Amino acid sequence: MAAPLSDGERRKQISVRGIAGLGDVAEVRKSFNRHLHFTLVKDRNVATPRDYYFALAHTVRDHLVGRWIRTQQHYYERDPKRIYYLSLEFYMGRTLQNTMVNLGLQNACDEAIYQLGLDLEELEEIEEDAGLGNGGLGRLAACFLDSMATLGLAAYGYGIRYEFGIFNQKIVDGWQVEEADDWLRYGNPWEKARPEYMLPVHFYGRVEHTPHGVRWIDTQVVLAMPYDTPVPGYKNNTVNTMRLWSAKAPNDFNLQEFNMGDYIEAVLDRNLAENISRVLYPNDNFFEGKELRLKQEYFVVAATLQDIIRRFKSSKFGCRDPVRTCFETFPDKVAIQLNDTHPALSIPELMRILVDVEKVDWDKAWEITKRTCAYTNHTVLPEALERWPVSMFEKLLPRHLEIIYALNQMHLDHVAALFPGDVGRLRRMSVIEEGDCKRINMAHLCVIGSHAVNGVARIHSDIVRNSVFKDFYELEPEKFQNKTNGITPRRWLLLCNPGLADIIAEKIGEGFITDLSQLKKLLEFIDNETFIRDVAKVKQENKLKFAAYLEEQYKVKINPTSMFDVQVKRIHEYKRQLLNCLHAITLYNRIRSNPSKSFVPRTIMIGGKAAPGYHMAKMIIKLITSIGEVINNDPYVGDKLKVIFLENYRVSLAEKVIPAADLSQQISTAGTEASGTGNMKFMVNGALTIGTMDGANVEMAEEAGEENLFIFGMRVEDVEALDRKGYNAREFYESLPELRQAIDQISSGFFSPRDPGCFKDVVNMLMHHDRFKVFADYEAYIKCQGQVDQLFMDPREWTRKVIRNIACSGKFSSDRTITEYAREIWGVEPSATAIPPPNLPRN
């Protein structure tokens, strides 16, 4: 895409991209040609761009291998406490550029590829995203892996190798259409299958109680095949492992007594077992109680815990005990972090292994389990909480159901002793919810089975303590903590915004890359005209580049001098993309009624996927595209306003749009967005935020000063007060003429002339059952957007606010977040010392 840099420009680039030594460049070229020949079996006459991408990926991967092996050897020798981050989602995006950045190879590769007559950026664009996540929770796991490696922690990410990740989104006639994401179609150069560590996972069967203990028998077995992906730290020679499990049918699957004569049928049935790792469930903040999903949750947990225990037992210093059956030291050597309740089965599974298999006394096993596990809560929305039917457990995991009943009884006995006669409290705190369909509340299981429970931003952790788990907090207040989320500055600044990273490094050096709090030093340059000009120039370049990308990919022309007003995140009612729509319509109506007046030109960009079964979210996408259709083709509007829906929003698209944004929209109803992390990415990349006092916005405003964000709307207290009074949408509709006009236009089919009733469900929801009170914040939002326009007309003042925001974004590094987890939950200390590189002798 970009024209190759001239030699002069190339030399000007400072070393944030790594120094390209002549030897390195020659080495990369040689390795590239070797892989093209021996790995891909092609020559330059028949090689395709994809072949070149794979040759480069293998070349870069070669630089990881020595460090990877050495890191694992180093851990084996030092036997540190190991951190296991369990998550059903790892939203990794692309790996090539991130690996080059963290190994300091970017300039060497750039130069080598240029000398070979190829364009590095073009090759990077060929890589498929690893889209093994839905949104924030999965991307957080990916940022955490990067920080844990950079901080030298002996950490492992454990999850599922989904054959199909989050669907690809196509927009057809303004509607979302889903396509399977066949990301492994051309192979994945970053993973290494490890069949030698394949493990059995059991399902179904029955429980037998014998004098010698409990046995779970007559089970169906599925094999878990591990695939390892290297996770490099930033220039510290540490390479950790993400291990993802893939389901394999055993060779005797269904060939036992079950399918005597029908051999062919039995072999075809292997798919049933292997479907476990077939596809990621595409729901964000929503629980859909499907048996296949419960199988996925147990599959990752059962395989991972066997692996953890194998590694504990074989460690050099595990125990004096010759066979190491002593689990006393287990919590001193193992920390398990549960990313939401999805891996909650770790708790009963660890109990099952300790009690049934390793014959540890029940109370001792419970103490070990609690000291080992910790739980992160990610949402307060009731529809997102996992509540599995007991009947499903009874069939699929009979032993785990028994264990959960026993743990719950123990827990309730304890509560009853402390609060005699308080039956309401017992009912509220039980892990088992009584009712027509008895259910297991996985969040309650996590709270009783963990030594630490955390929310992901201060306001969210307060809500967790004071409302979601209030009774549990009263029981054990010391258990509850806050760990405000963060993002990795390697991917979200260095990689996606090298222009900005360069001008920052020129002013304050490169220390900020691993210590983002150093951005505070930029406050000295807030009135420095050169720096103000440079920051504005980098933003303008990023906007031009993104405008060119939109034109090339989607054939839409936008005005690069307009304000880039961006809201990218999953489509959900609580995130209030509808509020954004109402502002767009209001601006449109103002332009129409006064075409000669000067307006601040805006390009409103909204992007994100809707869960395939979420009707309202799909209607919201159709509304956005329909509004765009009308506004973008109205000759009265011209360049003043455009509304663009960004198709197929994903990690690799975020890396392009975020550096180009002027305004970041973070407008959820106060008390609904646990943290948000997109907000942090925009802040560090020089966009200003318009937002409610929700999630991490609260702490962003605290860090940068509330006057340097555009904060509007109800606070949590106001929302609660409105709930007590009763929210009446019609009151707002009647009293706000511009709101009424916008709703009437949507309702009458102004934006859907060929299907006037198209949006009746949306209007009906907004008027009669809007849980998220869009109208209640409309007036304040429109007024606040007016202040955004005012400031945008003063580019110098706007850029000074931008610099202040960047300078105050240091808290939101995932390095800071992980340092807090390490010290306050896992009981380990991050290490700044690099492991010696593979070419030097070991210490």
Coordinates of C-alpha atoms in Angstrom, one line a residue, residues 235-755:
K235 CA 13.0 -7.4 23.4
N236 CA 13.7 -9.5 26.5
N237 CA 14.3 -12.9 24.8
T238 CA 11.3 -14.4 26.7
V239 CA 8.9 -16.4 24.6
N240 CA 6.0 -17.9 26.4
T241 CA 3.4 -20.4 25.2
M242 CA -0.3 -20.2 24.3
R243 CA -1.6 -23.7 24.1
L244 CA -4.9 -24.3 22.3
W245 CA -6.6 -27.6 22.4
S246 CA -8.2 -29.3 19.3
A247 CA -10.7 -32.2 19.7
K248 CA -9.8 -35.5 18.1
A249 CA -11.8 -38.7 18.1
P250 CA -9.9 -41.8 19.5
N251 CA -9.2 -44.4 16.8
D252 CA -11.7 -46.9 18.4
F253 CA -14.4 -44.2 18.6
N254 CA -17.8 -45.8 18.1
L255 CA -16.1 -49.0 16.8
Q256 CA -16.8 -50.8 20.1
E257 CA -20.0 -52.8 20.6
F258 CA -22.0 -49.8 19.7
N259 CA -21.6 -49.9 15.9
M260 CA -20.8 -53.5 15.3
G261 CA -21.5 -53.9 11.6
D262 CA -21.4 -50.3 10.3
Y263 CA -17.8 -49.5 10.1
I264 CA -18.3 -46.6 7.6
E265 CA -21.0 -45.0 9.8
A266 CA -18.7 -45.3 12.8
V267 CA -15.8 -43.5 11.1
L268 CA -18.2 -40.7 9.9
D269 CA -19.4 -40.3 13.5
R270 CA -15.9 -39.2 14.5
N271 CA -17.1 -35.8 13.5
L272 CA -19.4 -35.8 16.5
A273 CA -16.4 -35.8 18.9
E274 CA -14.4 -33.4 16.8
N275 CA -17.2 -30.9 16.6
I276 CA -16.2 -29.7 20.1
S277 CA -13.5 -27.5 18.7
R278 CA -15.2 -26.7 15.5
V279 CA -16.6 -23.1 16.1
L280 CA -16.5 -20.2 18.4
Y281 CA -19.9 -19.2 19.9
P282 CA -20.4 -15.7 18.5
N283 CA -22.2 -14.2 21.6
D284 CA -20.8 -11.2 23.4
N285 CA -22.4 -10.5 26.8
F286 CA -25.1 -13.2 26.3
F287 CA -25.5 -16.7 27.7
E288 CA -27.0 -19.3 25.4
G289 CA -27.2 -22.6 27.3
K290 CA -26.2 -25.0 24.6
E291 CA -24.8 -28.4 25.4
L292 CA -22.0 -28.1 22.8
R293 CA -20.8 -24.9 24.6
L294 CA -20.8 -26.7 28.0
K295 CA -18.7 -29.5 26.3
Q296 CA -16.3 -26.8 25.1
E297 CA -16.0 -25.4 28.6
Y298 CA -15.2 -28.7 30.2
F299 CA -13.0 -29.8 27.3
V300 CA -10.5 -26.9 27.8
V301 CA -10.6 -27.2 31.6
A302 CA -10.1 -31.0 31.7
A303 CA -7.2 -31.0 29.2
T304 CA -5.6 -27.9 30.8
L305 CA -5.7 -29.3 34.4
Q306 CA -4.1 -32.6 33.4
D307 CA -1.3 -30.5 31.7
I308 CA -0.9 -28.3 34.8
I309 CA -0.6 -31.3 37.1
R310 CA 1.8 -33.1 34.8
R311 CA 4.0 -30.0 34.8
F312 CA 3.7 -29.6 38.6
K313 CA 4.7 -33.3 39.2
S314 CA 7.6 -33.3 36.8
S315 CA 9.1 -30.0 38.0
K316 CA 12.6 -30.3 39.4
F317 CA 11.7 -29.0 42.9
G318 CA 8.0 -30.1 43.1
C319 CA 8.3 -32.1 46.3
R320 CA 10.7 -34.1 48.4
D321 CA 8.3 -37.0 47.8
P322 CA 9.8 -39.4 45.2
V323 CA 6.6 -39.8 43.3
R324 CA 5.4 -36.2 44.1
T325 CA 1.9 -37.1 45.3
C326 CA 2.2 -34.3 47.9
F327 CA 0.0 -31.4 46.7
E328 CA 0.7 -29.2 49.8
T329 CA 2.9 -26.9 47.6
F330 CA 0.5 -26.8 44.7
P331 CA -0.8 -23.2 45.3
D332 CA 2.8 -22.0 45.7
K333 CA 3.7 -23.3 42.3
V334 CA 0.4 -22.8 40.4
A335 CA -1.9 -19.9 39.8
I336 CA -5.1 -20.4 37.7
Q337 CA -6.9 -17.2 36.5
L338 CA -10.4 -17.7 35.3
N339 CA -11.3 -15.3 32.5
D340 CA -15.0 -14.9 33.3
T341 CA -17.1 -17.9 34.4
H342 CA -16.5 -19.8 31.1
P343 CA -13.6 -21.9 32.7
A344 CA -15.5 -22.2 36.1
L345 CA -15.4 -26.0 35.8
S346 CA -11.7 -25.8 36.8
I347 CA -13.0 -25.6 40.4
P348 CA -14.9 -28.9 40.5
E349 CA -12.5 -30.6 38.1
L350 CA -9.5 -29.7 40.3
M351 CA -11.4 -31.1 43.3
R352 CA -12.3 -34.2 41.4
I353 CA -8.6 -34.9 40.5
L354 CA -7.3 -34.1 44.0
V355 CA -10.0 -36.2 45.8
D356 CA -10.9 -39.0 43.5
V357 CA -7.6 -39.5 41.6
E358 CA -4.8 -38.2 44.0
K359 CA -6.7 -39.3 47.1
V360 CA -6.2 -35.9 48.9
D361 CA -8.5 -35.3 51.9
W362 CA -11.6 -33.3 50.9
D363 CA -11.0 -30.3 53.2
K364 CA -7.4 -30.2 52.2
A365 CA -8.3 -30.4 48.5
W366 CA -10.8 -27.5 49.0
E367 CA -8.1 -25.3 50.6
I368 CA -5.7 -26.1 47.8
T369 CA -8.3 -25.3 45.1
K370 CA -9.3 -22.0 46.7
R371 CA -5.7 -20.9 47.1
T372 CA -5.0 -21.8 43.4
C373 CA -8.0 -20.3 41.6
A374 CA -8.9 -16.6 41.1
Y375 CA -11.9 -15.3 39.1
T376 CA -12.3 -12.2 37.0
N377 CA -15.8 -10.9 36.4
H378 CA -16.5 -9.2 33.1
T379 CA -20.1 -8.1 33.1
V380 CA -23.0 -7.1 35.3
L381 CA -25.7 -7.7 32.6
P382 CA -28.0 -10.5 34.0
E383 CA -28.5 -12.1 30.5
A384 CA -24.7 -12.7 30.3
L385 CA -24.5 -14.7 33.6
E386 CA -24.0 -18.5 33.0
R387 CA -26.7 -20.5 34.6
W388 CA -26.5 -24.1 33.4
P389 CA -29.5 -26.5 33.9
V390 CA -28.8 -29.2 36.5
S391 CA -30.3 -31.8 34.1
M392 CA -27.6 -31.1 31.5
F393 CA -24.8 -31.5 34.1
E394 CA -26.4 -34.7 35.4
K395 CA -26.1 -36.3 31.9
L396 CA -22.8 -34.8 30.7
L397 CA -20.7 -34.4 34.0
P398 CA -22.4 -36.5 36.7
R399 CA -19.4 -36.5 39.1
H400 CA -18.9 -32.7 38.8
L401 CA -22.6 -32.3 39.7
E402 CA -22.1 -34.3 42.9
I403 CA -19.0 -32.3 43.8
I404 CA -20.8 -29.0 43.2
Y405 CA -23.7 -30.1 45.4
A406 CA -21.3 -31.0 48.2
L407 CA -19.4 -27.7 47.9
N408 CA -22.7 -25.8 47.9
Q409 CA -23.9 -27.7 51.0
M410 CA -20.6 -26.8 52.8
H411 CA -20.9 -23.2 51.7
L412 CA -24.6 -22.9 52.8
D413 CA -23.8 -24.5 56.2
H414 CA -21.1 -21.9 56.7
V415 CA -23.5 -19.0 55.8
A416 CA -26.3 -20.4 58.0
A417 CA -24.0 -20.6 61.0
L418 CA -23.1 -16.9 60.5
F419 CA -26.7 -15.7 59.7
P420 CA -29.0 -18.1 61.5
G421 CA -32.6 -18.0 60.2
D422 CA -31.8 -15.8 57.2
V423 CA -33.3 -18.1 54.5
G424 CA -33.5 -15.3 52.0
R425 CA -29.7 -14.9 52.2
L426 CA -29.2 -18.7 51.8
R427 CA -31.4 -18.7 48.7
R428 CA -29.6 -15.7 47.2
M429 CA -26.1 -17.1 47.9
S430 CA -26.7 -20.7 46.8
V431 CA -24.8 -22.1 43.8
I432 CA -27.9 -24.0 42.9
E433 CA -30.9 -21.9 41.9
E434 CA -34.2 -23.6 42.7
G435 CA -37.2 -23.2 40.3
D436 CA -39.0 -24.9 37.4
C437 CA -35.6 -25.7 36.0
K438 CA -32.9 -26.1 38.6
R439 CA -29.7 -24.3 37.5
I440 CA -26.1 -24.0 38.5
N441 CA -25.0 -20.3 39.0
M442 CA -21.4 -20.4 37.7
A443 CA -20.5 -17.0 39.1
H444 CA -21.4 -18.2 42.6
L445 CA -19.3 -21.3 42.1
C446 CA -16.4 -19.1 41.0
V447 CA -16.7 -16.8 44.0
I448 CA -16.8 -19.6 46.6
G449 CA -14.0 -21.5 44.8
S450 CA -11.5 -18.6 44.4
H451 CA -9.2 -16.7 46.8
A452 CA -9.6 -13.5 44.8
V453 CA -12.5 -12.0 42.7
N454 CA -11.9 -8.9 40.7
G455 CA -13.8 -6.5 38.5
V456 CA -12.1 -4.8 35.5
A457 CA -12.5 -1.1 36.3
R458 CA -13.0 0.8 39.6
I459 CA -16.7 1.6 39.0
H460 CA -17.3 -2.0 37.9
S461 CA -15.6 -3.5 40.9
D462 CA -17.7 -1.2 43.2
I463 CA -20.9 -2.5 41.5
V464 CA -19.6 -6.1 41.9
R465 CA -19.1 -5.5 45.6
N466 CA -22.3 -3.5 46.3
S467 CA -24.8 -5.2 44.1
V468 CA -23.9 -8.3 42.0
F469 CA -22.0 -10.2 44.8
K470 CA -23.2 -8.0 47.7
D471 CA -23.9 -11.0 50.0
F472 CA -20.6 -12.6 49.2
Y473 CA -18.7 -9.4 49.8
E474 CA -20.3 -9.1 53.3
L475 CA -19.1 -12.7 54.0
E476 CA -15.5 -12.3 52.8
P477 CA -14.7 -8.6 51.9
E478 CA -11.0 -9.4 51.6
K479 CA -11.6 -11.5 48.6
F480 CA -12.8 -8.7 46.4
Q481 CA -10.4 -6.5 44.4
N482 CA -10.2 -4.2 41.4
K483 CA -7.9 -4.6 38.4
T484 CA -8.5 -1.9 35.9
N485 CA -8.0 -3.3 32.4
G486 CA -5.2 -2.2 30.1
I487 CA -4.0 -2.7 26.5
T488 CA -0.5 -3.6 25.2
P489 CA 1.4 -0.5 24.0
R490 CA 3.4 -2.8 21.6
R491 CA 0.4 -3.6 19.3
W492 CA -1.7 -0.5 20.1
L493 CA 0.9 2.2 19.7
L494 CA 4.2 0.9 18.3
L495 CA 2.8 -1.4 15.7
C496 CA -0.4 0.4 14.7
N497 CA 0.9 4.0 14.9
P498 CA 4.7 4.1 14.2
G499 CA 4.5 7.8 13.3
L500 CA 3.2 8.8 16.7
A501 CA 5.6 6.4 18.5
D502 CA 8.5 8.0 16.6
I503 CA 7.7 11.6 17.6
I504 CA 7.1 10.5 21.2
A505 CA 10.5 8.7 21.3
E506 CA 12.2 11.7 19.8
K507 CA 11.0 13.8 22.8
I508 CA 11.2 11.3 25.7
G509 CA 13.2 8.3 24.6
E510 CA 12.0 4.7 24.2
G511 CA 11.4 3.8 27.8
F512 CA 7.6 4.4 27.5
I513 CA 7.4 1.2 25.4
T514 CA 7.7 -1.0 28.5
D515 CA 6.8 1.7 31.0
L516 CA 3.9 3.6 29.6
S517 CA 3.7 5.9 32.7
Q518 CA 6.7 7.7 31.2
L519 CA 4.2 9.3 28.7
K520 CA 3.7 11.8 31.6
K521 CA 6.9 13.4 30.4
L522 CA 5.0 14.7 27.3
L523 CA 3.2 17.2 29.6
E524 CA 6.3 19.4 29.3
F525 CA 5.7 19.7 25.5
I526 CA 2.0 20.7 25.7
D527 CA 2.8 24.2 24.6
N528 CA 5.7 23.3 22.3
E529 CA 4.6 24.5 18.9
T530 CA 6.9 22.0 17.0
F531 CA 5.4 19.1 18.9
I532 CA 1.8 20.3 18.5
R533 CA 2.4 20.6 14.8
D534 CA 4.0 17.1 14.7
V535 CA 1.2 15.4 16.6
A536 CA -1.4 17.1 14.3
K537 CA 0.7 16.1 11.2
V538 CA 0.9 12.4 12.3
K539 CA -2.9 12.4 12.8
Q540 CA -3.5 13.9 9.4
E541 CA -1.2 11.3 7.7
N542 CA -3.1 8.5 9.5
K543 CA -6.4 10.0 8.3
L544 CA -5.2 10.2 4.7
K545 CA -4.0 6.6 4.8
F546 CA -7.3 5.3 6.2
A547 CA -9.3 7.4 3.7
A548 CA -7.2 5.8 0.9
Y549 CA -7.9 2.3 2.5
L550 CA -11.6 2.9 2.6
E551 CA -11.6 4.0 -1.0
E552 CA -9.6 1.0 -2.1
Q553 CA -11.5 -1.6 -0.1
Y554 CA -15.1 -0.3 -0.1
K555 CA -15.1 2.3 -2.9
V556 CA -16.3 5.1 -0.5
K557 CA -14.8 8.5 -0.8
I558 CA -14.5 10.6 2.4
N559 CA -13.3 14.0 3.2
P560 CA -10.0 13.5 5.0
T561 CA -10.2 17.0 6.6
S562 CA -13.5 16.2 8.2
M563 CA -13.7 15.1 11.9
F564 CA -13.4 11.3 12.0
D565 CA -16.0 10.4 14.6
V566 CA -15.7 6.7 15.4
Q567 CA -17.7 4.1 17.3
V568 CA -16.3 0.6 16.8
K569 CA -17.3 -2.2 19.2
R570 CA -19.8 -5.1 19.3
I571 CA -23.3 -4.0 18.3
H572 CA -25.4 -4.2 21.5
E573 CA -28.3 -2.1 23.0
Y574 CA -26.3 -1.2 26.1
K575 CA -23.5 0.3 24.0
R576 CA -26.1 2.6 22.5
Q577 CA -25.1 2.8 18.8
L578 CA -28.7 4.1 18.6
L579 CA -27.8 7.3 20.5
N580 CA -25.1 7.8 17.8
C581 CA -27.7 7.3 15.1
L582 CA -30.0 9.9 16.7
H583 CA -27.1 12.4 16.7
A584 CA -26.4 11.7 13.0
I585 CA -30.1 12.3 12.1
T586 CA -30.2 15.5 14.2
L587 CA -27.1 16.8 12.4
Y588 CA -28.7 15.9 9.1
N589 CA -31.9 17.7 10.0
R590 CA -30.0 20.8 11.0
I591 CA -28.0 20.9 7.8
R592 CA -31.2 20.4 5.8
S593 CA -33.0 23.2 7.5
N594 CA -30.1 25.6 7.2
P595 CA -28.0 24.6 4.2
S596 CA -26.1 27.8 3.9
K597 CA -24.8 27.8 7.5
S598 CA -21.3 26.6 8.1
F599 CA -21.0 23.2 9.8
V600 CA -18.0 21.3 11.1
P601 CA -17.7 18.5 8.6
R602 CA -17.9 15.0 10.1
T603 CA -17.5 11.5 8.9
I604 CA -19.3 9.3 11.4
M605 CA -18.0 5.7 11.3
I606 CA -19.7 2.9 13.1
G607 CA -18.5 -0.7 13.0
G608 CA -19.0 -3.9 14.8
K609 CA -20.6 -7.4 14.6
A610 CA -24.0 -8.4 15.9
A611 CA -24.5 -11.8 17.4
P612 CA -26.3 -13.8 14.6
G613 CA -29.3 -14.5 16.8
Y614 CA -29.6 -11.0 18.2
H615 CA -32.5 -9.5 16.2
M616 CA -32.3 -6.0 17.6
A617 CA -28.6 -5.7 17.0
K618 CA -29.1 -6.7 13.4
M619 CA -31.8 -4.1 13.1
I620 CA -29.4 -1.5 14.5
I621 CA -26.9 -2.3 11.7
K622 CA -29.7 -2.0 9.1
L623 CA -30.7 1.4 10.6
I624 CA -27.1 2.7 10.4
T625 CA -26.7 1.6 6.8
S626 CA -30.1 3.1 5.9
I627 CA -29.3 6.4 7.5
G628 CA -26.0 6.4 5.6
E629 CA -27.8 5.7 2.3
V630 CA -30.0 8.8 2.7
I631 CA -27.4 11.2 4.1
N632 CA -24.6 10.2 1.8
N633 CA -26.7 10.7 -1.3
D634 CA -28.3 14.0 -0.3
P635 CA -26.9 16.8 -2.5
Y636 CA -27.8 19.4 0.1
V637 CA -25.4 17.7 2.6
G638 CA -22.4 17.3 0.3
D639 CA -19.1 17.0 2.2
K640 CA -20.5 18.2 5.6
L641 CA -21.7 14.8 6.8
K642 CA -21.1 11.2 5.9
V643 CA -22.3 8.1 7.8
I644 CA -20.2 5.0 7.1
F645 CA -20.7 1.5 8.4
L646 CA -17.3 -0.2 8.7
E647 CA -17.8 -3.8 7.5
N648 CA -16.2 -6.8 9.3
Y649 CA -14.6 -4.9 12.2
R650 CA -11.8 -7.0 13.6
V651 CA -8.4 -6.6 15.2
S652 CA -6.6 -5.8 11.9
L653 CA -9.2 -3.2 11.0
A654 CA -9.0 -1.7 14.5
E655 CA -5.2 -1.2 13.9
K656 CA -6.1 1.0 10.9
V657 CA -9.1 3.0 12.1
I658 CA -8.0 3.8 15.7
P659 CA -4.9 5.8 14.7
A660 CA -7.0 7.8 12.3
A661 CA -9.8 8.7 14.7
D662 CA -10.4 12.2 16.0
L663 CA -13.3 11.4 18.3
S664 CA -13.9 8.2 20.2
Q665 CA -17.5 7.4 21.2
Q666 CA -17.9 5.5 24.5
I667 CA -21.5 6.2 25.3
S668 CA -22.9 3.1 27.2
T669 CA -25.5 3.7 29.9
A670 CA -23.7 4.4 33.1
G671 CA -23.2 1.1 35.0
T672 CA -23.4 -1.2 32.1
E673 CA -19.9 -1.3 30.4
A674 CA -17.6 -3.2 32.8
S675 CA -14.5 -1.4 31.6
G676 CA -14.1 -1.1 27.8
T677 CA -10.6 -1.2 26.3
G678 CA -11.3 0.4 22.9
N679 CA -11.6 3.6 24.9
M680 CA -7.9 3.2 26.0
K681 CA -6.7 2.5 22.5
F682 CA -8.2 5.7 21.1
M683 CA -6.8 7.7 24.0
V684 CA -3.2 6.6 23.5
N685 CA -3.6 7.1 19.8
G686 CA -4.6 10.8 20.0
A687 CA -8.4 10.8 19.7
L688 CA -10.5 12.7 22.2
T689 CA -13.3 10.8 24.0
I690 CA -17.0 11.6 24.1
G691 CA -18.5 9.4 26.8
T692 CA -20.5 8.7 29.9
M693 CA -19.1 8.1 33.3
D694 CA -19.0 4.4 32.8
G695 CA -16.3 1.7 32.9
A696 CA -12.8 2.9 32.6
N697 CA -14.0 6.3 31.2
V698 CA -14.2 7.3 34.8
E699 CA -10.5 6.6 35.4
M700 CA -9.5 8.2 32.0
A701 CA -11.3 11.4 33.1
E702 CA -9.5 11.2 36.5
E703 CA -6.1 10.7 34.8
A704 CA -6.5 13.4 32.1
G705 CA -8.8 15.8 33.9
E706 CA -12.6 15.7 33.2
E707 CA -12.3 18.9 31.2
N708 CA -10.1 17.1 28.7
L709 CA -12.8 14.6 27.8
F710 CA -16.3 15.3 26.6
I711 CA -18.2 13.8 29.5
F712 CA -22.0 13.9 29.4
G713 CA -25.2 12.2 30.7
M714 CA -26.5 10.4 33.7
R715 CA -24.1 9.0 36.3
V716 CA -24.8 5.6 37.9
E717 CA -26.8 7.4 40.7
D718 CA -28.9 9.2 38.2
V719 CA -29.7 5.9 36.4
E720 CA -30.7 4.3 39.7
A721 CA -32.9 7.3 40.6
L722 CA -34.6 7.2 37.2
D723 CA -35.2 3.5 37.7
R724 CA -36.9 4.2 41.1
K725 CA -39.0 6.9 39.5
G726 CA -39.7 4.9 36.4
Y727 CA -38.2 5.7 33.0
N728 CA -40.8 7.1 30.6
A729 CA -39.4 7.5 27.1
R730 CA -42.5 9.3 25.9
E731 CA -41.8 12.3 28.3
F732 CA -38.5 12.9 26.5
Y733 CA -40.1 12.3 23.1
E734 CA -42.8 14.9 23.8
S735 CA -40.5 17.5 25.2
L736 CA -37.6 17.4 22.8
P737 CA -38.6 18.5 19.3
E738 CA -35.4 17.4 17.5
L739 CA -35.7 13.9 19.1
R740 CA -39.3 13.7 18.1
Q741 CA -38.5 14.6 14.5
A742 CA -35.7 12.0 14.4
I743 CA -37.9 9.2 15.8
D744 CA -40.8 10.1 13.5
Q745 CA -38.5 10.0 10.5
I746 CA -37.3 6.5 11.5
S747 CA -40.9 5.5 12.2
S748 CA -42.4 6.8 9.0
G749 CA -40.0 5.1 6.7
F750 CA -38.0 8.3 5.7
F751 CA -34.8 6.2 5.9
S752 CA -36.5 3.0 4.5
P753 CA -38.8 4.3 1.7
R754 CA -39.1 0.8 0.1
D755 CA -40.1 -0.7 3.4

